[in-house]
Coordinates of C-alpha atoms and ligand atoms in Angstrom, one line a residue:
M134 CA 37.2 39.8 102.7
R135 CA 34.7 41.1 100.1
Q136 CA 35.5 44.4 98.6
A137 CA 32.7 47.0 98.8
L138 CA 30.9 47.6 95.5
V139 CA 28.7 50.5 94.6
V140 CA 26.9 50.4 91.3
G141 CA 24.9 53.3 89.8
N142 CA 22.0 52.3 87.6
W143 CA 21.2 55.4 85.5
K144 CA 18.2 53.7 83.9
M145 CA 16.7 55.7 80.9
H146 CA 18.0 59.0 82.0
G147 CA 20.5 61.6 80.6
S148 CA 21.6 63.4 77.5
R149 CA 25.2 63.6 76.3
A150 CA 25.5 67.0 78.0
S151 CA 24.1 65.8 81.4
V152 CA 26.2 62.6 81.3
D153 CA 29.4 64.8 80.7
D154 CA 28.4 66.9 83.7
L155 CA 27.8 64.0 86.0
L156 CA 31.0 62.3 84.9
S157 CA 33.2 65.2 85.5
D158 CA 32.0 65.4 89.1
L159 CA 32.3 61.7 89.6
V160 CA 35.7 61.2 88.0
Q161 CA 37.1 63.9 90.3
G162 CA 35.6 62.6 93.5
S163 CA 35.5 58.8 93.1
R164 CA 39.1 57.9 94.0
I165 CA 38.0 56.4 97.2
P166 CA 40.2 53.5 98.4
G167 CA 38.4 50.3 99.4
T168 CA 35.3 50.6 97.3
E169 CA 34.8 49.5 93.7
V170 CA 32.6 51.8 91.7
V171 CA 30.6 51.0 88.6
V172 CA 28.2 53.1 86.5
C173 CA 25.6 51.7 84.2
P174 CA 24.3 54.3 81.6
A175 CA 21.9 53.6 78.8
Y176 CA 23.5 51.8 75.8
V177 CA 23.8 55.0 73.7
H178 CA 26.0 56.6 76.4
L179 CA 28.2 53.6 77.0
A180 CA 31.0 54.7 74.7
Q181 CA 31.0 58.2 76.0
V182 CA 31.1 57.0 79.6
Q183 CA 33.8 54.4 78.8
A184 CA 36.0 57.1 77.2
A185 CA 35.6 59.4 80.2
C186 CA 36.3 56.7 82.8
I187 CA 39.3 55.1 81.1
S188 CA 41.8 56.7 83.5
A189 CA 39.4 56.9 86.4
S190 CA 38.7 54.3 89.0
I191 CA 35.2 53.8 87.7
S192 CA 34.2 50.8 85.7
V193 CA 31.3 50.7 83.2
G194 CA 28.4 48.4 82.9
A195 CA 25.3 47.9 80.8
Q196 CA 21.8 47.6 82.2
D197 CA 20.9 44.5 80.2
C198 CA 22.1 42.4 77.3
S199 CA 20.7 39.9 74.8
H200 CA 20.8 36.2 75.6
L201 CA 22.0 35.7 72.0
Q202 CA 25.5 36.2 70.6
S203 CA 24.7 37.7 67.2
G204 CA 22.2 37.5 64.4
A205 CA 19.0 39.0 63.0
F206 CA 17.6 40.3 66.3
T207 CA 16.5 43.9 65.7
G208 CA 17.1 46.1 68.6
E209 CA 19.1 43.7 70.7
V210 CA 22.7 44.2 72.0
A211 CA 24.9 41.2 72.3
P212 CA 27.1 40.7 75.3
L213 CA 30.2 40.5 73.1
M214 CA 29.4 44.0 71.7
L215 CA 29.5 45.2 75.3
S216 CA 32.8 43.6 76.2
D217 CA 34.3 44.7 72.8
L218 CA 33.4 48.3 73.9
G219 CA 35.4 47.9 77.1
C220 CA 32.3 47.5 79.2
R221 CA 33.1 45.1 82.1
W222 CA 29.7 44.7 83.9
V223 CA 26.1 44.0 83.1
I224 CA 23.0 44.1 85.2
L225 CA 20.6 41.2 84.6
G226 CA 17.1 40.4 85.7
H227 CA 16.3 43.9 87.0
S228 CA 12.7 43.9 88.3
E229 CA 11.9 46.6 85.6
R230 CA 13.0 44.1 82.9
R231 CA 11.0 41.3 84.6
Q232 CA 7.9 43.5 84.9
Y233 CA 7.9 45.5 81.7
H234 CA 9.6 43.0 79.4
D235 CA 8.3 39.7 80.8
E236 CA 11.8 38.4 81.6
S237 CA 11.4 35.0 83.2
D238 CA 14.0 33.2 85.3
E239 CA 14.8 31.2 82.2
I240 CA 15.6 34.3 80.1
V241 CA 17.7 35.7 83.0
A242 CA 19.6 32.4 83.1
A243 CA 20.2 32.5 79.3
K244 CA 21.4 36.1 79.5
L245 CA 23.7 35.2 82.4
S246 CA 25.2 32.3 80.5
A247 CA 25.8 34.5 77.4
A248 CA 27.2 37.4 79.5
L249 CA 29.6 35.0 81.3
D250 CA 30.7 33.6 77.9
A251 CA 31.5 37.1 76.7
G252 CA 33.6 37.8 79.8
L253 CA 31.2 40.2 81.4
Q254 CA 30.8 40.4 85.2
P255 CA 27.1 39.9 86.0
I256 CA 25.0 41.6 88.6
V257 CA 21.9 39.4 88.9
C258 CA 18.9 41.1 90.5
V259 CA 16.4 39.3 92.7
G260 CA 13.6 40.6 94.9
E261 CA 10.0 40.2 95.9
T262 CA 6.9 42.4 95.4
R263 CA 5.0 44.0 98.2
E264 CA 2.2 41.4 97.8
Q265 CA 4.7 38.6 98.0
R266 CA 6.3 40.0 101.2
E267 CA 2.9 40.6 102.8
A268 CA 1.9 37.0 102.0
G269 CA 5.1 35.8 103.7
S270 CA 6.6 34.3 100.6
A271 CA 9.6 36.7 100.1
E272 CA 12.2 34.0 100.7
I273 CA 10.5 31.5 98.5
V274 CA 10.4 34.0 95.6
V275 CA 14.0 35.1 96.0
G276 CA 15.2 31.5 96.5
A277 CA 13.4 30.5 93.3
Q278 CA 14.9 33.4 91.4
L279 CA 18.4 32.5 92.5
Q280 CA 17.9 28.8 91.7
G281 CA 16.4 29.7 88.3
A282 CA 19.2 32.0 87.2
L283 CA 22.2 30.2 88.7
T284 CA 21.6 26.5 88.6
G285 CA 23.8 24.7 86.1
Q286 CA 26.0 27.8 85.3
T287 CA 29.7 27.7 85.2
N288 CA 32.4 30.4 85.7
L289 CA 30.5 32.2 88.5
E290 CA 33.6 33.5 90.2
T291 CA 32.7 37.1 89.2
L292 CA 29.0 36.8 90.1
V293 CA 27.4 39.7 92.1
V294 CA 23.8 39.4 93.4
A295 CA 21.6 42.4 94.0
Y296 CA 18.7 42.1 96.4
E297 CA 16.2 44.7 95.3
P298 CA 12.8 44.4 96.9
V299 CA 10.4 45.6 94.2
W300 CA 8.4 47.6 96.7
A301 CA 11.5 49.7 97.6
I302 CA 12.6 50.6 94.0
G303 CA 12.0 54.3 93.2
T304 CA 9.4 54.5 96.0
G305 CA 11.3 56.1 98.8
L306 CA 10.5 53.1 100.9
T307 CA 13.7 51.2 101.9
A308 CA 13.9 47.8 103.6
T309 CA 15.1 48.4 107.2
P310 CA 18.7 47.4 107.8
K311 CA 17.3 44.4 109.7
Q312 CA 14.9 43.3 106.9
A313 CA 17.7 43.7 104.4
Q314 CA 20.3 41.8 106.5
E315 CA 17.8 38.9 107.0
M316 CA 17.3 38.5 103.3
H317 CA 21.0 38.9 102.5
A318 CA 21.8 36.2 105.0
F319 CA 19.1 34.0 103.4
I320 CA 20.6 34.7 99.9
R321 CA 24.0 33.7 101.1
T322 CA 22.6 30.4 102.5
C323 CA 20.9 29.8 99.1
L324 CA 24.2 30.5 97.3
Q325 CA 25.9 27.9 99.4
Q326 CA 23.6 25.3 98.0
I327 CA 24.2 26.2 94.3
A328 CA 27.1 24.3 92.7
G329 CA 29.9 26.5 91.5
V330 CA 29.2 29.5 93.7
D331 CA 31.6 30.5 96.5
A332 CA 28.9 32.0 98.8
S333 CA 31.4 33.6 101.2
A334 CA 33.2 35.4 98.4
T335 CA 30.1 36.4 96.4
R336 CA 29.1 40.1 96.9
V337 CA 25.5 40.7 97.6
L338 CA 24.3 44.3 97.1
Y339 CA 21.2 45.9 98.4
G340 CA 19.1 48.1 96.1
G341 CA 15.9 50.0 96.5
S342 CA 15.8 53.7 97.5
V343 CA 19.4 53.7 98.8
K344 CA 20.0 57.3 99.7
V345 CA 22.6 59.5 101.6
N346 CA 20.6 59.1 104.8
N347 CA 20.2 55.3 104.9
A348 CA 23.4 54.0 103.1
A349 CA 25.7 53.8 106.2
Q350 CA 23.2 51.8 108.2
L351 CA 22.6 49.4 105.4
F352 CA 26.4 49.0 104.8
A353 CA 26.9 48.3 108.5
Q354 CA 25.1 44.9 108.1
P355 CA 27.5 42.0 107.8
D356 CA 26.0 40.5 104.6
I357 CA 25.5 43.8 102.7
D358 CA 28.5 44.3 100.5
G359 CA 27.4 47.5 98.8
A360 CA 24.5 48.9 96.8
L361 CA 22.8 49.1 93.5
V362 CA 21.7 52.8 93.4
G363 CA 19.1 54.2 91.0
G364 CA 17.8 57.8 91.6
A365 CA 20.6 58.9 94.0
A366 CA 23.3 57.8 91.4
L367 CA 22.1 60.6 89.1
I368 CA 23.2 63.3 91.7
A369 CA 27.0 63.3 91.9
E370 CA 27.3 64.6 95.4
D371 CA 24.8 61.9 96.7
F372 CA 26.4 59.1 94.8
L373 CA 29.9 60.1 96.1
T374 CA 28.5 60.3 99.7
I375 CA 27.1 56.7 99.3
I376 CA 30.5 55.5 97.9
N377 CA 32.2 57.1 100.9
A378 CA 29.7 55.4 103.3
A379 CA 30.6 52.0 101.7
S380 CA 34.3 52.7 102.2
A381 CA 34.0 53.5 105.9
P382 CA 35.5 50.8 108.1
Ligands
PGA499 P1 16.3 53.4 93.2 O1 16.5 52.3 92.1 O2 17.6 53.6 94.0 O3 15.9 54.6 92.5 O4 15.2 52.9 94.1 C1 17.3 51.2 92.4 C2 17.4 50.2 91.2 O5 16.3 50.1 90.6 O6 18.4 49.6 90.8

């Protein structure tokens, strides 16, 4: 039995004041049995969020980390710095990192290895572009991203995979529950073929315009174990509704 997981990716949003406001609503409302909740603020807000969530049932994650452990790498944040802060999770290979920072599967793999060494729980993102879907190559792309990131890794017990079709992120377009379920089932088949991964125990999240009005239908699919939520995670009421939908039997 895989526990439902809902992760809020706050991206490059917020000020100290708005983060406080969002957290006060979330901390009050998020004691929802059955669903694990994670929020991923910008680096500069991690300590503030960590302090506010310490007695709440919300864990904290980063949106990225370096593939290096320390050294003269201006602007980078090492995975050990994150775990030292009390941060438990890290998102890796988000399509915005792949698109705007040229992150290849090799870099994602190196980041994953460094994050696991630092004891972080990784959320590895995969997903195809609109052109790739229209060309019929969505599964080939996603399969290659999984192979590229996961092959040869060890200690993958805490691995979470997020399927985020690039065409659905921030666009208001969502994969239909059927489209999402088909890809999630395919991802689970791929995971079965990767050494060191327990495919039946690994949680696979859906991400891409998850909203209050589509969350329940997505969560009803057998291979969708929760969501990676962007825009709707910045609105406490919406995020709490999505968490509740994930907890429904
Ligand atoms: P969105 O973002 O919910 O705003 O589409 C999801 C994500 O990028 O993780």
